[in-house]
Amino acid sequence: MKYLKPLALSILAVCASGTANAQGRFDAVEIRTQEIAPGIAVLFGAGGNIAVSHGENATVLIDDQFAPLSAKIEAAVAELGASPVKYVVNTHWHGDHTGGNEHFGKTGATIFAHTNVRVRLSTPQQRGEHTIGPSPDEALPVVTYDQGLKFHLNDDTIRLMFPGGGHTDGDSVVFWEEDNIVHMGDLYFNIPGYPFIDVASGGNVYNAMRSLDLVIAMIDSDTQVIPGHGAMSNKAELVAYRAMMGEAVGRVDTLRADGVSLEDALAAKPLADIDRGEGGFIDEDAFVTAIWSSAG
């Protein structure tokens, strides 16, 4: 935990705090909307990127950010001309993607997620010095799955798929099959900094790479890629992200095979020339530690 950047620490703190205490942190947040296909939009605010599918059948949210933003998210959905949210999909359990669950559950939305998301939301989770949860019943996924399922809505097939986890043990990706769009959740961070592998939540960098490989094999150069955080992306950028991850893992694996300790591996700064820019959720040491821990 000591290598997490302030951004990640603040998110964990908000996840562990009460709604009243957290509200003030989000008063200035604006929800920005980008329509990427007829009836499909992405909402950017604070926390994970939200996808919205809307049409004559129902409105579906993919993730719902933080609880204090729920009213702003509802307003952004209404501005799209969409009906109130009927279904919510959680790509994983973290509070910057599931914080709105309680609100939308109380307004009648049905929440869908991988089985492990419900497990983690329904039991206390230790995040450094903070204990999170359990979440109230209204915030829990009502429909869970192990492999995936499909919605047939709004003239599209919306496919939820568990590719094997990696960021956590419950990561889903979401495909719009007819519109050639995929939401990656936090398997893909299109922001500065290194990939956040949440080992404490069952994350594993080797699983993450396999999940990315699976998705990359399923998309093409025209696919619109929604990352968990950051601007809209595409296959080429996702491939480059996967290559960067593989290069980093290879370097750490080499050090481990040479019999060095984790302390010596950190001191060697094996990722020093992999420029990930300033900011992000975690620093180089946290990513090296996550790779080391993923190997068992």
mmCIF file of C-alpha atoms in Angstrom:
data_model
loop_
_atom_site.group_PDB
_atom_site.id
_atom_site.type_symbol
_atom_site.label_atom_id
_atom_site.label_comp_id
_atom_site.label_asym_id
_atom_site.label_seq_id
_atom_site.Cartn_x
_atom_site.Cartn_y
_atom_site.Cartn_z
ATOM 1 C CA MET A 1 0.000 0.000 0.000
ATOM 2 C CA LYS A 2 2.849 2.427 0.673
ATOM 3 C CA TYR A 3 3.635 2.755 -3.042
ATOM 4 C CA LEU A 4 0.133 3.811 -4.066
ATOM 5 C CA LYS A 5 -0.053 7.306 -5.505
ATOM 6 C CA PRO A 6 -2.177 9.978 -3.752
ATOM 7 C CA LEU A 7 -4.944 9.523 -6.362
ATOM 8 C CA ALA A 8 -5.388 5.874 -5.446
ATOM 9 C CA LEU A 9 -5.154 6.595 -1.730
ATOM 10 C CA SER A 10 -7.833 9.272 -2.001
ATOM 11 C CA ILE A 11 -10.138 6.877 -3.837
ATOM 12 C CA LEU A 12 -9.667 4.261 -1.137
ATOM 13 C CA ALA A 13 -10.349 6.861 1.531
ATOM 14 C CA VAL A 14 -13.563 7.963 -0.169
ATOM 15 C CA CYS A 15 -14.647 4.354 -0.562
ATOM 16 C CA ALA A 16 -14.200 3.879 3.169
ATOM 17 C CA SER A 17 -15.924 7.094 4.224
ATOM 18 C CA GLY A 18 -19.577 7.849 4.672
ATOM 19 C CA THR A 19 -21.573 9.477 1.915
ATOM 20 C CA ALA A 20 -22.056 12.694 3.887
ATOM 21 C CA ASN A 21 -18.328 13.088 4.403
ATOM 22 C CA ALA A 22 -17.594 12.289 0.775
ATOM 23 C CA GLN A 23 -20.216 14.594 -0.765
ATOM 24 C CA GLY A 24 -18.106 17.723 -0.538
ATOM 25 C CA ARG A 25 -15.296 16.117 -2.502
ATOM 26 C CA PHE A 26 -17.536 15.815 -5.553
ATOM 27 C CA ASP A 27 -19.496 19.080 -5.626
ATOM 28 C CA ALA A 28 -17.276 20.499 -8.367
ATOM 29 C CA VAL A 29 -17.214 17.364 -10.521
ATOM 30 C CA GLU A 30 -18.796 17.761 -13.936
ATOM 31 C CA ILE A 31 -20.033 14.784 -15.920
ATOM 32 C CA ARG A 32 -18.851 15.034 -19.526
ATOM 33 C CA THR A 33 -20.712 13.068 -22.185
ATOM 34 C CA GLN A 34 -19.269 11.634 -25.402
ATOM 35 C CA GLU A 35 -21.662 9.881 -27.770
ATOM 36 C CA ILE A 36 -19.755 7.160 -29.614
ATOM 37 C CA ALA A 37 -22.582 5.452 -31.554
ATOM 38 C CA PRO A 38 -26.351 5.830 -31.876
ATOM 39 C CA GLY A 39 -27.749 5.047 -28.443
ATOM 40 C CA ILE A 40 -24.324 4.558 -26.849
ATOM 41 C CA ALA A 41 -22.381 7.156 -24.867
ATOM 42 C CA VAL A 42 -19.523 7.392 -22.391
ATOM 43 C CA LEU A 43 -19.769 9.526 -19.257
ATOM 44 C CA PHE A 44 -16.514 10.914 -17.838
ATOM 45 C CA GLY A 45 -16.560 12.321 -14.316
ATOM 46 C CA ALA A 46 -14.638 11.107 -11.292
ATOM 47 C CA GLY A 47 -13.833 7.442 -11.034
ATOM 48 C CA GLY A 48 -14.236 4.802 -13.700
ATOM 49 C CA ASN A 49 -15.650 5.612 -17.114
ATOM 50 C CA ILE A 50 -19.373 4.913 -17.445
ATOM 51 C CA ALA A 51 -20.919 3.557 -20.634
ATOM 52 C CA VAL A 52 -24.610 4.127 -21.335
ATOM 53 C CA SER A 53 -26.727 2.060 -23.708
ATOM 54 C CA HIS A 54 -30.172 3.534 -24.277
ATOM 55 C CA GLY A 55 -33.047 3.059 -26.671
ATOM 56 C CA GLU A 56 -36.607 1.865 -26.894
ATOM 57 C CA ASN A 57 -36.041 -1.181 -24.666
ATOM 58 C CA ALA A 58 -34.107 0.052 -21.615
ATOM 59 C CA THR A 59 -31.216 2.113 -20.316
ATOM 60 C CA VAL A 60 -28.120 0.203 -19.203
ATOM 61 C CA LEU A 61 -25.202 1.670 -17.237
ATOM 62 C CA ILE A 62 -21.796 0.051 -17.260
ATOM 63 C CA ASP A 63 -20.374 1.143 -13.874
ATOM 64 C CA ASP A 64 -21.704 4.060 -11.801
ATOM 65 C CA GLN A 65 -18.716 5.884 -10.223
ATOM 66 C CA PHE A 66 -19.072 7.323 -6.688
ATOM 67 C CA ALA A 67 -22.281 7.590 -4.647
ATOM 68 C CA PRO A 68 -22.264 11.425 -4.385
ATOM 69 C CA LEU A 69 -22.324 11.669 -8.196
ATOM 70 C CA SER A 70 -25.509 9.654 -8.711
ATOM 71 C CA ALA A 71 -27.790 12.658 -9.246
ATOM 72 C CA LYS A 72 -25.347 14.156 -11.759
ATOM 73 C CA ILE A 73 -25.144 10.819 -13.570
ATOM 74 C CA GLU A 74 -28.934 10.603 -13.719
ATOM 75 C CA ALA A 75 -29.057 14.125 -15.167
ATOM 76 C CA ALA A 76 -26.478 13.230 -17.819
ATOM 77 C CA VAL A 77 -28.496 10.140 -18.741
ATOM 78 C CA ALA A 78 -31.660 12.213 -19.026
ATOM 79 C CA GLU A 79 -29.882 14.729 -21.278
ATOM 80 C CA LEU A 80 -29.230 11.868 -23.697
ATOM 81 C CA GLY A 81 -32.985 11.478 -24.003
ATOM 82 C CA ALA A 82 -32.776 8.125 -22.228
ATOM 83 C CA SER A 83 -35.288 6.569 -19.867
ATOM 84 C CA PRO A 84 -34.331 6.035 -16.206
ATOM 85 C CA VAL A 85 -31.656 3.409 -15.606
ATOM 86 C CA LYS A 86 -33.078 -0.111 -15.591
ATOM 87 C CA TYR A 87 -29.893 -2.184 -15.514
ATOM 88 C CA VAL A 88 -26.429 -1.578 -14.035
ATOM 89 C CA VAL A 89 -23.352 -3.680 -14.821
ATOM 90 C CA ASN A 90 -20.301 -3.558 -12.545
ATOM 91 C CA THR A 91 -17.010 -4.308 -14.291
ATOM 92 C CA HIS A 92 -15.457 -5.045 -10.863
ATOM 93 C CA TRP A 93 -16.012 -4.236 -7.194
ATOM 94 C CA HIS A 94 -13.955 -1.059 -6.589
ATOM 95 C CA GLY A 95 -15.899 1.876 -5.191
ATOM 96 C CA ASP A 96 -15.069 4.258 -8.038
ATOM 97 C CA HIS A 97 -17.038 1.870 -10.284
ATOM 98 C CA THR A 98 -19.761 0.677 -7.876
ATOM 99 C CA GLY A 99 -20.360 3.645 -5.575
ATOM 100 C CA GLY A 100 -23.678 4.457 -7.220
ATOM 101 C CA ASN A 101 -25.041 0.931 -6.803
ATOM 102 C CA GLU A 102 -27.050 1.686 -3.684
ATOM 103 C CA HIS A 103 -28.739 4.681 -5.284
ATOM 104 C CA PHE A 104 -29.612 2.915 -8.518
ATOM 105 C CA GLY A 105 -30.628 -0.233 -6.655
ATOM 106 C CA LYS A 106 -33.058 1.816 -4.571
ATOM 107 C CA THR A 107 -34.527 3.422 -7.707
ATOM 108 C CA GLY A 108 -35.313 -0.016 -9.103
ATOM 109 C CA ALA A 109 -32.329 -0.897 -11.285
ATOM 110 C CA THR A 110 -31.167 -4.500 -11.429
ATOM 111 C CA ILE A 111 -27.416 -4.872 -10.887
ATOM 112 C CA PHE A 112 -25.334 -7.453 -12.768
ATOM 113 C CA ALA A 113 -21.736 -8.517 -12.084
ATOM 114 C CA HIS A 114 -19.339 -11.410 -11.851
ATOM 115 C CA THR A 115 -19.866 -13.670 -8.843
ATOM 116 C CA ASN A 116 -16.738 -12.395 -7.093
ATOM 117 C CA VAL A 117 -17.993 -8.807 -7.253
ATOM 118 C CA ARG A 118 -20.982 -9.712 -5.092
ATOM 119 C CA VAL A 119 -18.703 -11.656 -2.731
ATOM 120 C CA ARG A 120 -16.399 -8.662 -2.223
ATOM 121 C CA LEU A 121 -19.194 -6.094 -1.949
ATOM 122 C CA SER A 122 -21.058 -8.211 0.599
ATOM 123 C CA THR A 123 -18.079 -8.822 2.894
ATOM 124 C CA PRO A 124 -15.638 -6.401 4.586
ATOM 125 C CA GLN A 125 -12.584 -5.596 2.467
ATOM 126 C CA GLN A 126 -9.379 -4.345 4.053
ATOM 127 C CA ARG A 127 -7.634 -1.585 2.067
ATOM 128 C CA GLY A 128 -4.519 -0.616 3.965
ATOM 129 C CA GLU A 129 -5.716 1.181 7.091
ATOM 130 C CA HIS A 130 -9.300 1.352 5.832
ATOM 131 C CA THR A 131 -12.011 -1.279 6.048
ATOM 132 C CA ILE A 132 -14.697 -1.065 3.357
ATOM 133 C CA GLY A 133 -18.134 -2.607 3.502
ATOM 134 C CA PRO A 134 -20.053 -4.683 3.595
ATOM 135 C CA SER A 135 -22.314 -2.795 1.214
ATOM 136 C CA PRO A 136 -26.056 -2.512 1.896
ATOM 137 C CA ASP A 137 -28.329 -5.019 0.190
ATOM 138 C CA GLU A 138 -29.531 -2.465 -2.361
ATOM 139 C CA ALA A 139 -25.950 -2.063 -3.614
ATOM 140 C CA LEU A 140 -25.320 -5.751 -4.246
ATOM 141 C CA PRO A 141 -25.522 -7.394 -7.670
ATOM 142 C CA VAL A 142 -28.803 -9.259 -8.005
ATOM 143 C CA VAL A 143 -27.739 -11.265 -11.061
ATOM 144 C CA THR A 144 -24.274 -12.829 -11.005
ATOM 145 C CA TYR A 145 -22.416 -15.046 -13.450
ATOM 146 C CA ASP A 146 -19.184 -16.979 -13.709
ATOM 147 C CA GLN A 147 -18.488 -16.775 -17.455
ATOM 148 C CA GLY A 148 -20.883 -14.148 -18.795
ATOM 149 C CA LEU A 149 -24.278 -13.418 -20.274
ATOM 150 C CA LYS A 150 -25.942 -11.320 -22.978
ATOM 151 C CA PHE A 151 -28.516 -8.528 -23.116
ATOM 152 C CA HIS A 152 -30.551 -8.306 -26.316
ATOM 153 C CA LEU A 153 -31.568 -4.656 -26.126
ATOM 154 C CA ASN A 154 -31.697 -1.443 -28.110
ATOM 155 C CA ASP A 155 -30.958 -3.136 -31.460
ATOM 156 C CA ASP A 156 -27.696 -4.550 -30.139
ATOM 157 C CA THR A 157 -26.255 -7.582 -28.399
ATOM 158 C CA ILE A 158 -24.490 -6.482 -25.210
ATOM 159 C CA ARG A 159 -22.203 -9.273 -24.104
ATOM 160 C CA LEU A 160 -20.773 -9.432 -20.583
ATOM 161 C CA MET A 161 -17.681 -11.635 -20.384
ATOM 162 C CA PHE A 162 -15.331 -12.695 -17.613
ATOM 163 C CA PRO A 163 -12.034 -13.200 -19.472
ATOM 164 C CA GLY A 164 -10.167 -14.483 -16.418
ATOM 165 C CA GLY A 165 -9.606 -11.448 -14.227
ATOM 166 C CA GLY A 166 -6.325 -9.689 -13.632
ATOM 167 C CA HIS A 167 -7.014 -6.271 -12.145
ATOM 168 C CA THR A 168 -9.143 -8.086 -9.544
ATOM 169 C CA ASP A 169 -10.674 -11.561 -9.436
ATOM 170 C CA GLY A 170 -13.995 -10.321 -10.818
ATOM 171 C CA ASP A 171 -13.232 -8.241 -13.921
ATOM 172 C CA SER A 172 -15.802 -8.182 -16.705
ATOM 173 C CA VAL A 173 -15.441 -6.696 -20.156
ATOM 174 C CA VAL A 174 -18.530 -5.596 -22.080
ATOM 175 C CA PHE A 175 -18.960 -5.887 -25.854
ATOM 176 C CA TRP A 176 -21.543 -4.218 -28.063
ATOM 177 C CA GLU A 177 -21.396 -6.798 -30.818
ATOM 178 C CA GLU A 178 -23.265 -4.957 -33.566
ATOM 179 C CA ASP A 179 -21.648 -1.597 -32.827
ATOM 180 C CA ASN A 180 -18.095 -2.963 -32.380
ATOM 181 C CA ILE A 181 -17.412 -1.378 -28.992
ATOM 182 C CA VAL A 182 -15.778 -2.844 -25.894
ATOM 183 C CA HIS A 183 -15.627 -1.512 -22.330
ATOM 184 C CA MET A 184 -12.479 -2.842 -20.668
ATOM 185 C CA GLY A 185 -13.058 -1.833 -17.068
ATOM 186 C CA ASP A 186 -9.789 -1.500 -15.188
ATOM 187 C CA LEU A 187 -8.052 -4.173 -17.211
ATOM 188 C CA TYR A 188 -7.008 -1.121 -19.254
ATOM 189 C CA PHE A 189 -5.892 2.246 -17.858
ATOM 190 C CA ASN A 190 -5.466 4.815 -20.642
ATOM 191 C CA ILE A 191 -3.792 7.287 -18.270
ATOM 192 C CA PRO A 192 -0.233 7.940 -17.083
ATOM 193 C CA GLY A 193 1.294 5.565 -14.579
ATOM 194 C CA TYR A 194 1.610 1.810 -14.388
ATOM 195 C CA PRO A 195 -1.189 -0.785 -14.489
ATOM 196 C CA PHE A 196 -2.902 -1.176 -11.120
ATOM 197 C CA ILE A 197 -2.996 -4.876 -10.242
ATOM 198 C CA ASP A 198 -4.994 -5.175 -7.020
ATOM 199 C CA VAL A 199 -3.379 -8.299 -5.584
ATOM 200 C CA ALA A 200 -5.354 -7.891 -2.360
ATOM 201 C CA SER A 201 -8.538 -8.320 -4.414
ATOM 202 C CA GLY A 202 -7.337 -11.399 -6.253
ATOM 203 C CA GLY A 203 -5.643 -9.451 -9.040
ATOM 204 C CA ASN A 204 -2.778 -11.116 -10.876
ATOM 205 C CA VAL A 205 -0.645 -9.615 -13.642
ATOM 206 C CA TYR A 206 -0.364 -12.898 -15.545
ATOM 207 C CA ASN A 207 -4.150 -13.256 -15.563
ATOM 208 C CA ALA A 208 -4.392 -9.635 -16.704
ATOM 209 C CA MET A 209 -2.123 -10.300 -19.667
ATOM 210 C CA ARG A 210 -4.119 -13.392 -20.646
ATOM 211 C CA SER A 211 -7.359 -11.402 -20.380
ATOM 212 C CA LEU A 212 -5.937 -8.650 -22.581
ATOM 213 C CA ASP A 213 -4.730 -11.209 -25.116
ATOM 214 C CA LEU A 214 -8.215 -12.705 -25.286
ATOM 215 C CA VAL A 215 -9.897 -9.357 -25.876
ATOM 216 C CA ILE A 216 -7.293 -8.247 -28.422
ATOM 217 C CA ALA A 217 -7.954 -11.429 -30.407
ATOM 218 C CA MET A 218 -11.676 -10.616 -30.451
ATOM 219 C CA ILE A 219 -11.531 -7.018 -31.721
ATOM 220 C CA ASP A 220 -10.314 -5.267 -34.870
ATOM 221 C CA SER A 221 -8.827 -1.967 -35.930
ATOM 222 C CA ASP A 222 -12.273 -0.339 -36.061
ATOM 223 C CA THR A 223 -13.283 -1.327 -32.521
ATOM 224 C CA GLN A 224 -13.903 1.572 -30.169
ATOM 225 C CA VAL A 225 -12.241 0.757 -26.858
ATOM 226 C CA ILE A 226 -13.535 2.293 -23.624
ATOM 227 C CA PRO A 227 -10.838 2.107 -20.933
ATOM 228 C CA GLY A 228 -11.611 1.965 -17.237
ATOM 229 C CA HIS A 229 -9.932 5.373 -16.909
ATOM 230 C CA GLY A 230 -8.828 7.873 -19.530
ATOM 231 C CA ALA A 231 -9.857 8.921 -23.016
ATOM 232 C CA MET A 232 -11.435 6.717 -25.658
ATOM 233 C CA SER A 233 -8.984 4.342 -27.276
ATOM 234 C CA ASN A 234 -8.547 1.705 -29.974
ATOM 235 C CA LYS A 235 -6.991 -1.688 -30.643
ATOM 236 C CA ALA A 236 -3.539 -0.325 -31.527
ATOM 237 C CA GLU A 237 -3.276 1.513 -28.210
ATOM 238 C CA LEU A 238 -4.547 -1.523 -26.303
ATOM 239 C CA VAL A 239 -1.949 -3.704 -28.031
ATOM 240 C CA ALA A 240 0.779 -1.219 -27.061
ATOM 241 C CA TYR A 241 -0.439 -1.256 -23.435
ATOM 242 C CA ARG A 242 -0.303 -5.058 -23.397
ATOM 243 C CA ALA A 243 3.209 -5.003 -24.891
ATOM 244 C CA MET A 244 4.385 -2.546 -22.226
ATOM 245 C CA MET A 245 2.974 -4.787 -19.536
ATOM 246 C CA GLY A 246 4.658 -7.838 -21.022
ATOM 247 C CA GLU A 247 8.007 -6.077 -21.218
ATOM 248 C CA ALA A 248 7.773 -5.021 -17.576
ATOM 249 C CA VAL A 249 6.782 -8.494 -16.433
ATOM 250 C CA GLY A 250 9.611 -10.052 -18.411
ATOM 251 C CA ARG A 251 12.185 -7.849 -16.731
ATOM 252 C CA VAL A 252 10.903 -8.602 -13.245
ATOM 253 C CA ASP A 253 10.656 -12.309 -14.016
ATOM 254 C CA THR A 254 14.314 -12.266 -15.059
ATOM 255 C CA LEU A 255 15.348 -10.725 -11.754
ATOM 256 C CA ARG A 256 13.280 -13.249 -9.838
ATOM 257 C CA ALA A 257 14.805 -16.128 -11.809
ATOM 258 C CA ASP A 258 18.272 -14.798 -10.941
ATOM 259 C CA GLY A 259 17.414 -15.312 -7.275
ATOM 260 C CA VAL A 260 17.418 -11.691 -6.143
ATOM 261 C CA SER A 261 15.143 -10.519 -3.343
ATOM 262 C CA LEU A 262 12.187 -8.208 -3.849
ATOM 263 C CA GLU A 263 14.136 -5.441 -2.102
ATOM 264 C CA ASP A 264 17.030 -5.867 -4.548
ATOM 265 C CA ALA A 265 14.616 -5.989 -7.478
ATOM 266 C CA LEU A 266 13.077 -2.688 -6.400
ATOM 267 C CA ALA A 267 16.519 -1.149 -5.959
ATOM 268 C CA ALA A 268 17.481 -2.235 -9.480
ATOM 269 C CA LYS A 269 14.711 -0.028 -10.956
ATOM 270 C CA PRO A 270 14.002 -2.431 -13.832
ATOM 271 C CA LEU A 271 11.270 -0.220 -15.328
ATOM 272 C CA ALA A 272 13.170 3.071 -15.206
ATOM 273 C CA ASP A 273 13.249 3.463 -19.001
ATOM 274 C CA ILE A 274 9.564 2.561 -19.509
ATOM 275 C CA ASP A 275 8.154 6.071 -19.602
ATOM 276 C CA ARG A 276 4.594 6.075 -18.259
ATOM 277 C CA GLY A 277 4.405 9.822 -17.680
ATOM 278 C CA GLU A 278 3.530 11.648 -14.492
ATOM 279 C CA GLY A 279 0.640 10.728 -12.241
ATOM 280 C CA GLY A 280 -1.493 7.628 -12.339
ATOM 281 C CA PHE A 281 -2.631 5.274 -9.612
ATOM 282 C CA ILE A 282 0.614 3.516 -8.746
ATOM 283 C CA ASP A 283 4.329 4.042 -9.127
ATOM 284 C CA GLU A 284 7.039 1.758 -10.484
ATOM 285 C CA ASP A 285 7.730 0.101 -7.141
ATOM 286 C CA ALA A 286 4.062 -0.797 -6.655
ATOM 287 C CA PHE A 287 3.886 -2.384 -10.099
ATOM 288 C CA VAL A 288 7.113 -4.340 -9.595
ATOM 289 C CA THR A 289 5.757 -5.531 -6.234
ATOM 290 C CA ALA A 290 2.472 -6.578 -7.843
ATOM 291 C CA ILE A 291 4.322 -8.547 -10.528
ATOM 292 C CA TRP A 292 6.470 -10.197 -7.853
ATOM 293 C CA SER A 293 3.409 -11.084 -5.769
ATOM 294 C CA SER A 294 1.542 -12.419 -8.795
ATOM 295 C CA ALA A 295 4.205 -15.062 -9.318
ATOM 296 C CA GLY A 296 3.348 -16.613 -5.940
#
